[in-house]
Tab-separated table of C-alpha atoms in Angstrom:
chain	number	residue	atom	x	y	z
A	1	UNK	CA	-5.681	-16.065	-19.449
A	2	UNK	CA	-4.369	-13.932	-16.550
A	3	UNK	CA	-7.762	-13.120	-14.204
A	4	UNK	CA	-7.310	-11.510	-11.184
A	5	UNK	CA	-9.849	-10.183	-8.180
A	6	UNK	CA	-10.203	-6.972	-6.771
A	7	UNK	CA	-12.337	-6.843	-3.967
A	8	UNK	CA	-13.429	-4.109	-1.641
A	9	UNK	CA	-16.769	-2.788	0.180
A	10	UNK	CA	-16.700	0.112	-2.101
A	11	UNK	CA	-19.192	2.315	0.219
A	12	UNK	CA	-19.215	4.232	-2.037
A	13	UNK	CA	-16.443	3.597	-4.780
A	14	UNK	CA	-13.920	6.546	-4.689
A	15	UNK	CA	-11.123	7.347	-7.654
A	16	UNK	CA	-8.627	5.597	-5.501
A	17	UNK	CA	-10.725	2.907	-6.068
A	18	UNK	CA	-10.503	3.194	-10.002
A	19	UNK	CA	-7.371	3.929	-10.189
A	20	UNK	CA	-6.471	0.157	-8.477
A	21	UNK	CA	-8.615	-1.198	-10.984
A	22	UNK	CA	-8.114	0.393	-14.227
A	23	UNK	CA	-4.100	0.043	-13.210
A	24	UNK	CA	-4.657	-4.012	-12.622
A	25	UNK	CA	-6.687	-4.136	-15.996
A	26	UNK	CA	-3.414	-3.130	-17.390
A	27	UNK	CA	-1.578	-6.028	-15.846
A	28	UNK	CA	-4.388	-8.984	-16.016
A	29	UNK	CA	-6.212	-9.903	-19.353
A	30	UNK	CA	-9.014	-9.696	-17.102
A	31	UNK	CA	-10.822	-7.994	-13.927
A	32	UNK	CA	-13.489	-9.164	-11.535
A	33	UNK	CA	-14.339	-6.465	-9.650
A	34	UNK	CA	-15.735	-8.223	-6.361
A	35	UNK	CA	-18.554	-6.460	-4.270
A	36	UNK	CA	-18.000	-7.612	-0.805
A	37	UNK	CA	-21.068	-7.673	1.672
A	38	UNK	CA	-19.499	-6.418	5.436
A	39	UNK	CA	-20.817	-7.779	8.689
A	40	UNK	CA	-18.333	-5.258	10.170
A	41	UNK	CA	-19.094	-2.128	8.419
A	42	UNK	CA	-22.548	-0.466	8.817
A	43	UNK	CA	-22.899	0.655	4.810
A	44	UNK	CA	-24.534	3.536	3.745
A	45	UNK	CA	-25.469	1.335	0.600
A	46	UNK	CA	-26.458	-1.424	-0.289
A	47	UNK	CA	-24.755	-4.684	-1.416
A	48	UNK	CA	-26.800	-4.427	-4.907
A	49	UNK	CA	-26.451	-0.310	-4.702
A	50	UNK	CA	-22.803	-0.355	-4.404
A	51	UNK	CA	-22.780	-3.552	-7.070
A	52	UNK	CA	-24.936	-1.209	-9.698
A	53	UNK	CA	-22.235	2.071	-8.647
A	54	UNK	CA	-19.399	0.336	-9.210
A	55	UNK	CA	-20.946	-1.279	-12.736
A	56	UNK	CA	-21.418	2.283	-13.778
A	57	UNK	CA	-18.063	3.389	-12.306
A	58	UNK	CA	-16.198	0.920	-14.785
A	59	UNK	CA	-18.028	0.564	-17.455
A	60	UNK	CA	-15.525	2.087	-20.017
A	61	UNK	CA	-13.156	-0.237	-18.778
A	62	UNK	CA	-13.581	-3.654	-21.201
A	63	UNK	CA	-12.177	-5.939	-19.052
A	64	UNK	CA	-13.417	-5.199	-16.355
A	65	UNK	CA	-16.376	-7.386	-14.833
A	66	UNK	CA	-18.032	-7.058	-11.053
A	67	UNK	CA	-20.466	-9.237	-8.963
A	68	UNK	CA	-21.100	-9.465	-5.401
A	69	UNK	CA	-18.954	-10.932	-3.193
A	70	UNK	CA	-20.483	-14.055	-0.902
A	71	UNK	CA	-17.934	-16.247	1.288
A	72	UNK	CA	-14.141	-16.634	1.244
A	73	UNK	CA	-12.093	-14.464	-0.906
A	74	UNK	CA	-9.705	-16.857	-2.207
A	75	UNK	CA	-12.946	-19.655	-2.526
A	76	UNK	CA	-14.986	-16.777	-4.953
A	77	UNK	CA	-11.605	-16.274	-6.736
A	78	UNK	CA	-11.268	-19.916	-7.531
A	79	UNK	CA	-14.272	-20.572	-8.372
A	80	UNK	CA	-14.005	-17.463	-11.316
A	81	UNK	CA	-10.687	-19.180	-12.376
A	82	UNK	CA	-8.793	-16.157	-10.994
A	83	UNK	CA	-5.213	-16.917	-9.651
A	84	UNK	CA	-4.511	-13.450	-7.953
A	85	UNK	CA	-5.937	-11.025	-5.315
A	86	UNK	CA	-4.919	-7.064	-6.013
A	87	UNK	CA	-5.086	-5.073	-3.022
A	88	UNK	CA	-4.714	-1.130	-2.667
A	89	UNK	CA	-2.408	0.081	-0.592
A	90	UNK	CA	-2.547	3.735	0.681
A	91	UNK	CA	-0.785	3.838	3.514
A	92	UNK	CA	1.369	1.424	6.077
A	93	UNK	CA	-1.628	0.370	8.528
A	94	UNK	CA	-3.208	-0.691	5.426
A	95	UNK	CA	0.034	-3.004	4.599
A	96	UNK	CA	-0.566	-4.678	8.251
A	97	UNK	CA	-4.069	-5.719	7.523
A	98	UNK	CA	-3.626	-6.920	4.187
A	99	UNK	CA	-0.014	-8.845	4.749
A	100	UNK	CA	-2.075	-10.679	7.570
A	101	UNK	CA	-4.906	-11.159	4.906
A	102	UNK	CA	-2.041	-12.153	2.221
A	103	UNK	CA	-0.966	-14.643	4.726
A	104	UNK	CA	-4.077	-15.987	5.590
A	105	UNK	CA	-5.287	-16.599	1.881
A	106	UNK	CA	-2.010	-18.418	1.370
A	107	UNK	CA	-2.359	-20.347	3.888
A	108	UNK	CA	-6.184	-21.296	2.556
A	109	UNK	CA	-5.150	-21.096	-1.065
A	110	UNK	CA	-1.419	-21.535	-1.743
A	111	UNK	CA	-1.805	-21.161	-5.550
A	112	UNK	CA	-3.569	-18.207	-4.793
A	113	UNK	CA	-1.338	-14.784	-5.500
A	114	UNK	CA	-1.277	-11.279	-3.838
A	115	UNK	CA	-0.461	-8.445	-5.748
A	116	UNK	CA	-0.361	-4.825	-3.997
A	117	UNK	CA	-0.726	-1.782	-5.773
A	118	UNK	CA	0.523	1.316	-4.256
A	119	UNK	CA	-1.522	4.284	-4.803
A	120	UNK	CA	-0.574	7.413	-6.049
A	121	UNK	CA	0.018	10.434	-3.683
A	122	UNK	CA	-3.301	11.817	-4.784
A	123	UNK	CA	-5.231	9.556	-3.093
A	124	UNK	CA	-3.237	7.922	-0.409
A	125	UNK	CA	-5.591	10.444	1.827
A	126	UNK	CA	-9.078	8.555	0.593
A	127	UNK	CA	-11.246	6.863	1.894
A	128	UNK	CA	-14.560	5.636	1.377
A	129	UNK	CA	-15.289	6.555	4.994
A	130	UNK	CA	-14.311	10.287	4.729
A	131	UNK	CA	-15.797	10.696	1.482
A	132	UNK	CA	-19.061	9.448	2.981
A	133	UNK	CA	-18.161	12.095	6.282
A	134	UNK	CA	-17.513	14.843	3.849
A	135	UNK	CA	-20.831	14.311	1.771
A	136	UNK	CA	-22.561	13.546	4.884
A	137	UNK	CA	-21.693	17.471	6.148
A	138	UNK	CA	-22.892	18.806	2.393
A	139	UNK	CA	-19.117	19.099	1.441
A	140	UNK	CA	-18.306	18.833	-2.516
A	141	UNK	CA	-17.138	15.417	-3.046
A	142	UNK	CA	-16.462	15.769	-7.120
A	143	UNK	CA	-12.482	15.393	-6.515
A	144	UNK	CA	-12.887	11.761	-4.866
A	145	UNK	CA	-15.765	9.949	-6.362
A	146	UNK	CA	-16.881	9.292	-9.882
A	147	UNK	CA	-20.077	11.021	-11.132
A	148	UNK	CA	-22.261	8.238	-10.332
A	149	UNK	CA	-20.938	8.001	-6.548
A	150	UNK	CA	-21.474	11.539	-6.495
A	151	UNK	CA	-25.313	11.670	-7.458
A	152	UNK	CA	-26.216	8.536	-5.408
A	153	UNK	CA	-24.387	10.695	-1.967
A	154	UNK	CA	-26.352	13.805	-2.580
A	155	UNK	CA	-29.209	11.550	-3.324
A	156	UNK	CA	-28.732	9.407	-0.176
A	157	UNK	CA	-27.799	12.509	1.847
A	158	UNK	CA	-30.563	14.883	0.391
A	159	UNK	CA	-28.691	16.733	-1.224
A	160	UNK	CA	-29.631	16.627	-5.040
């Protein structure tokens, strides 16, 4: 079986997003969608908020599973049986960081494969981080986010 990870913050999930992971669950016979918790980033939700989002987000997708994310990338990977990482590439400072991260799972993992999926010109411009800036300012978000991302903004925002 061909199981692969995708792993992001997802604060909150955005169709760039889906589109990685609905365009790897074409490629892999299966999809662990992994939830990762950020000492770096200051979230607007939750690890289990953005775990429960991204649930709903996929769940027409059938082979498509997600859990939080704890530890090393390529150690959660393994331990799911997973032999590849997909990462989403919008842009070339994105490339940098995740060749270094590419590198440095290698170097941890050698069996361990990369695979980058470009995004499509629609949403090399999104981010999780303006999408949470837009909503923030009352702006209408329905172009970047699924329905459920959408509510839980206005909701978090007080906006609904």
């Amino acid at each position: 079986m061909r199981r692969a990870v995708v792993a992001g913050t997802y604060d909150p999930i955005t169709l760039g997003h889906l589109d990685v992971i609905t365009r790897s669950a074409n490629i892999f016979d299966e999809i662990i969608v992994a939830v990762g918790r950020s000492e770096k980033k200051n979230t607007l939700f939750s690890l289990e908020e953005r775990v429960a989002l991204v649930k709903e987000a996929v769940s027409g997708v059938s082979n498509v599973t997600v859990e939080p994310l704890e530890g090393l990338l390529v150690d959660f990977a393994e331990s799911r049986g997973a032999h590849a990482v997909v990462k989403g590439l919008r842009a070339v400072t994105d490339f940098e960081y995740e060749f270094q991260m590419a590198a440095l799972n290698y170097k941890l993992h050698p069996d361990m494969e990369t695979f980058f999926i470009m995004s499509p010109p629609d949403y090399m411009y999104l981010s999780s981080s303006i999408v949470r800036e837009i909503a923030s300012m009352g702006g209408d978000v329905s172009d970047f986010v699924p329905p459920c991302a959408e509510r839980a903004l206005k909701e978090r925002y007080g906006l609904a």
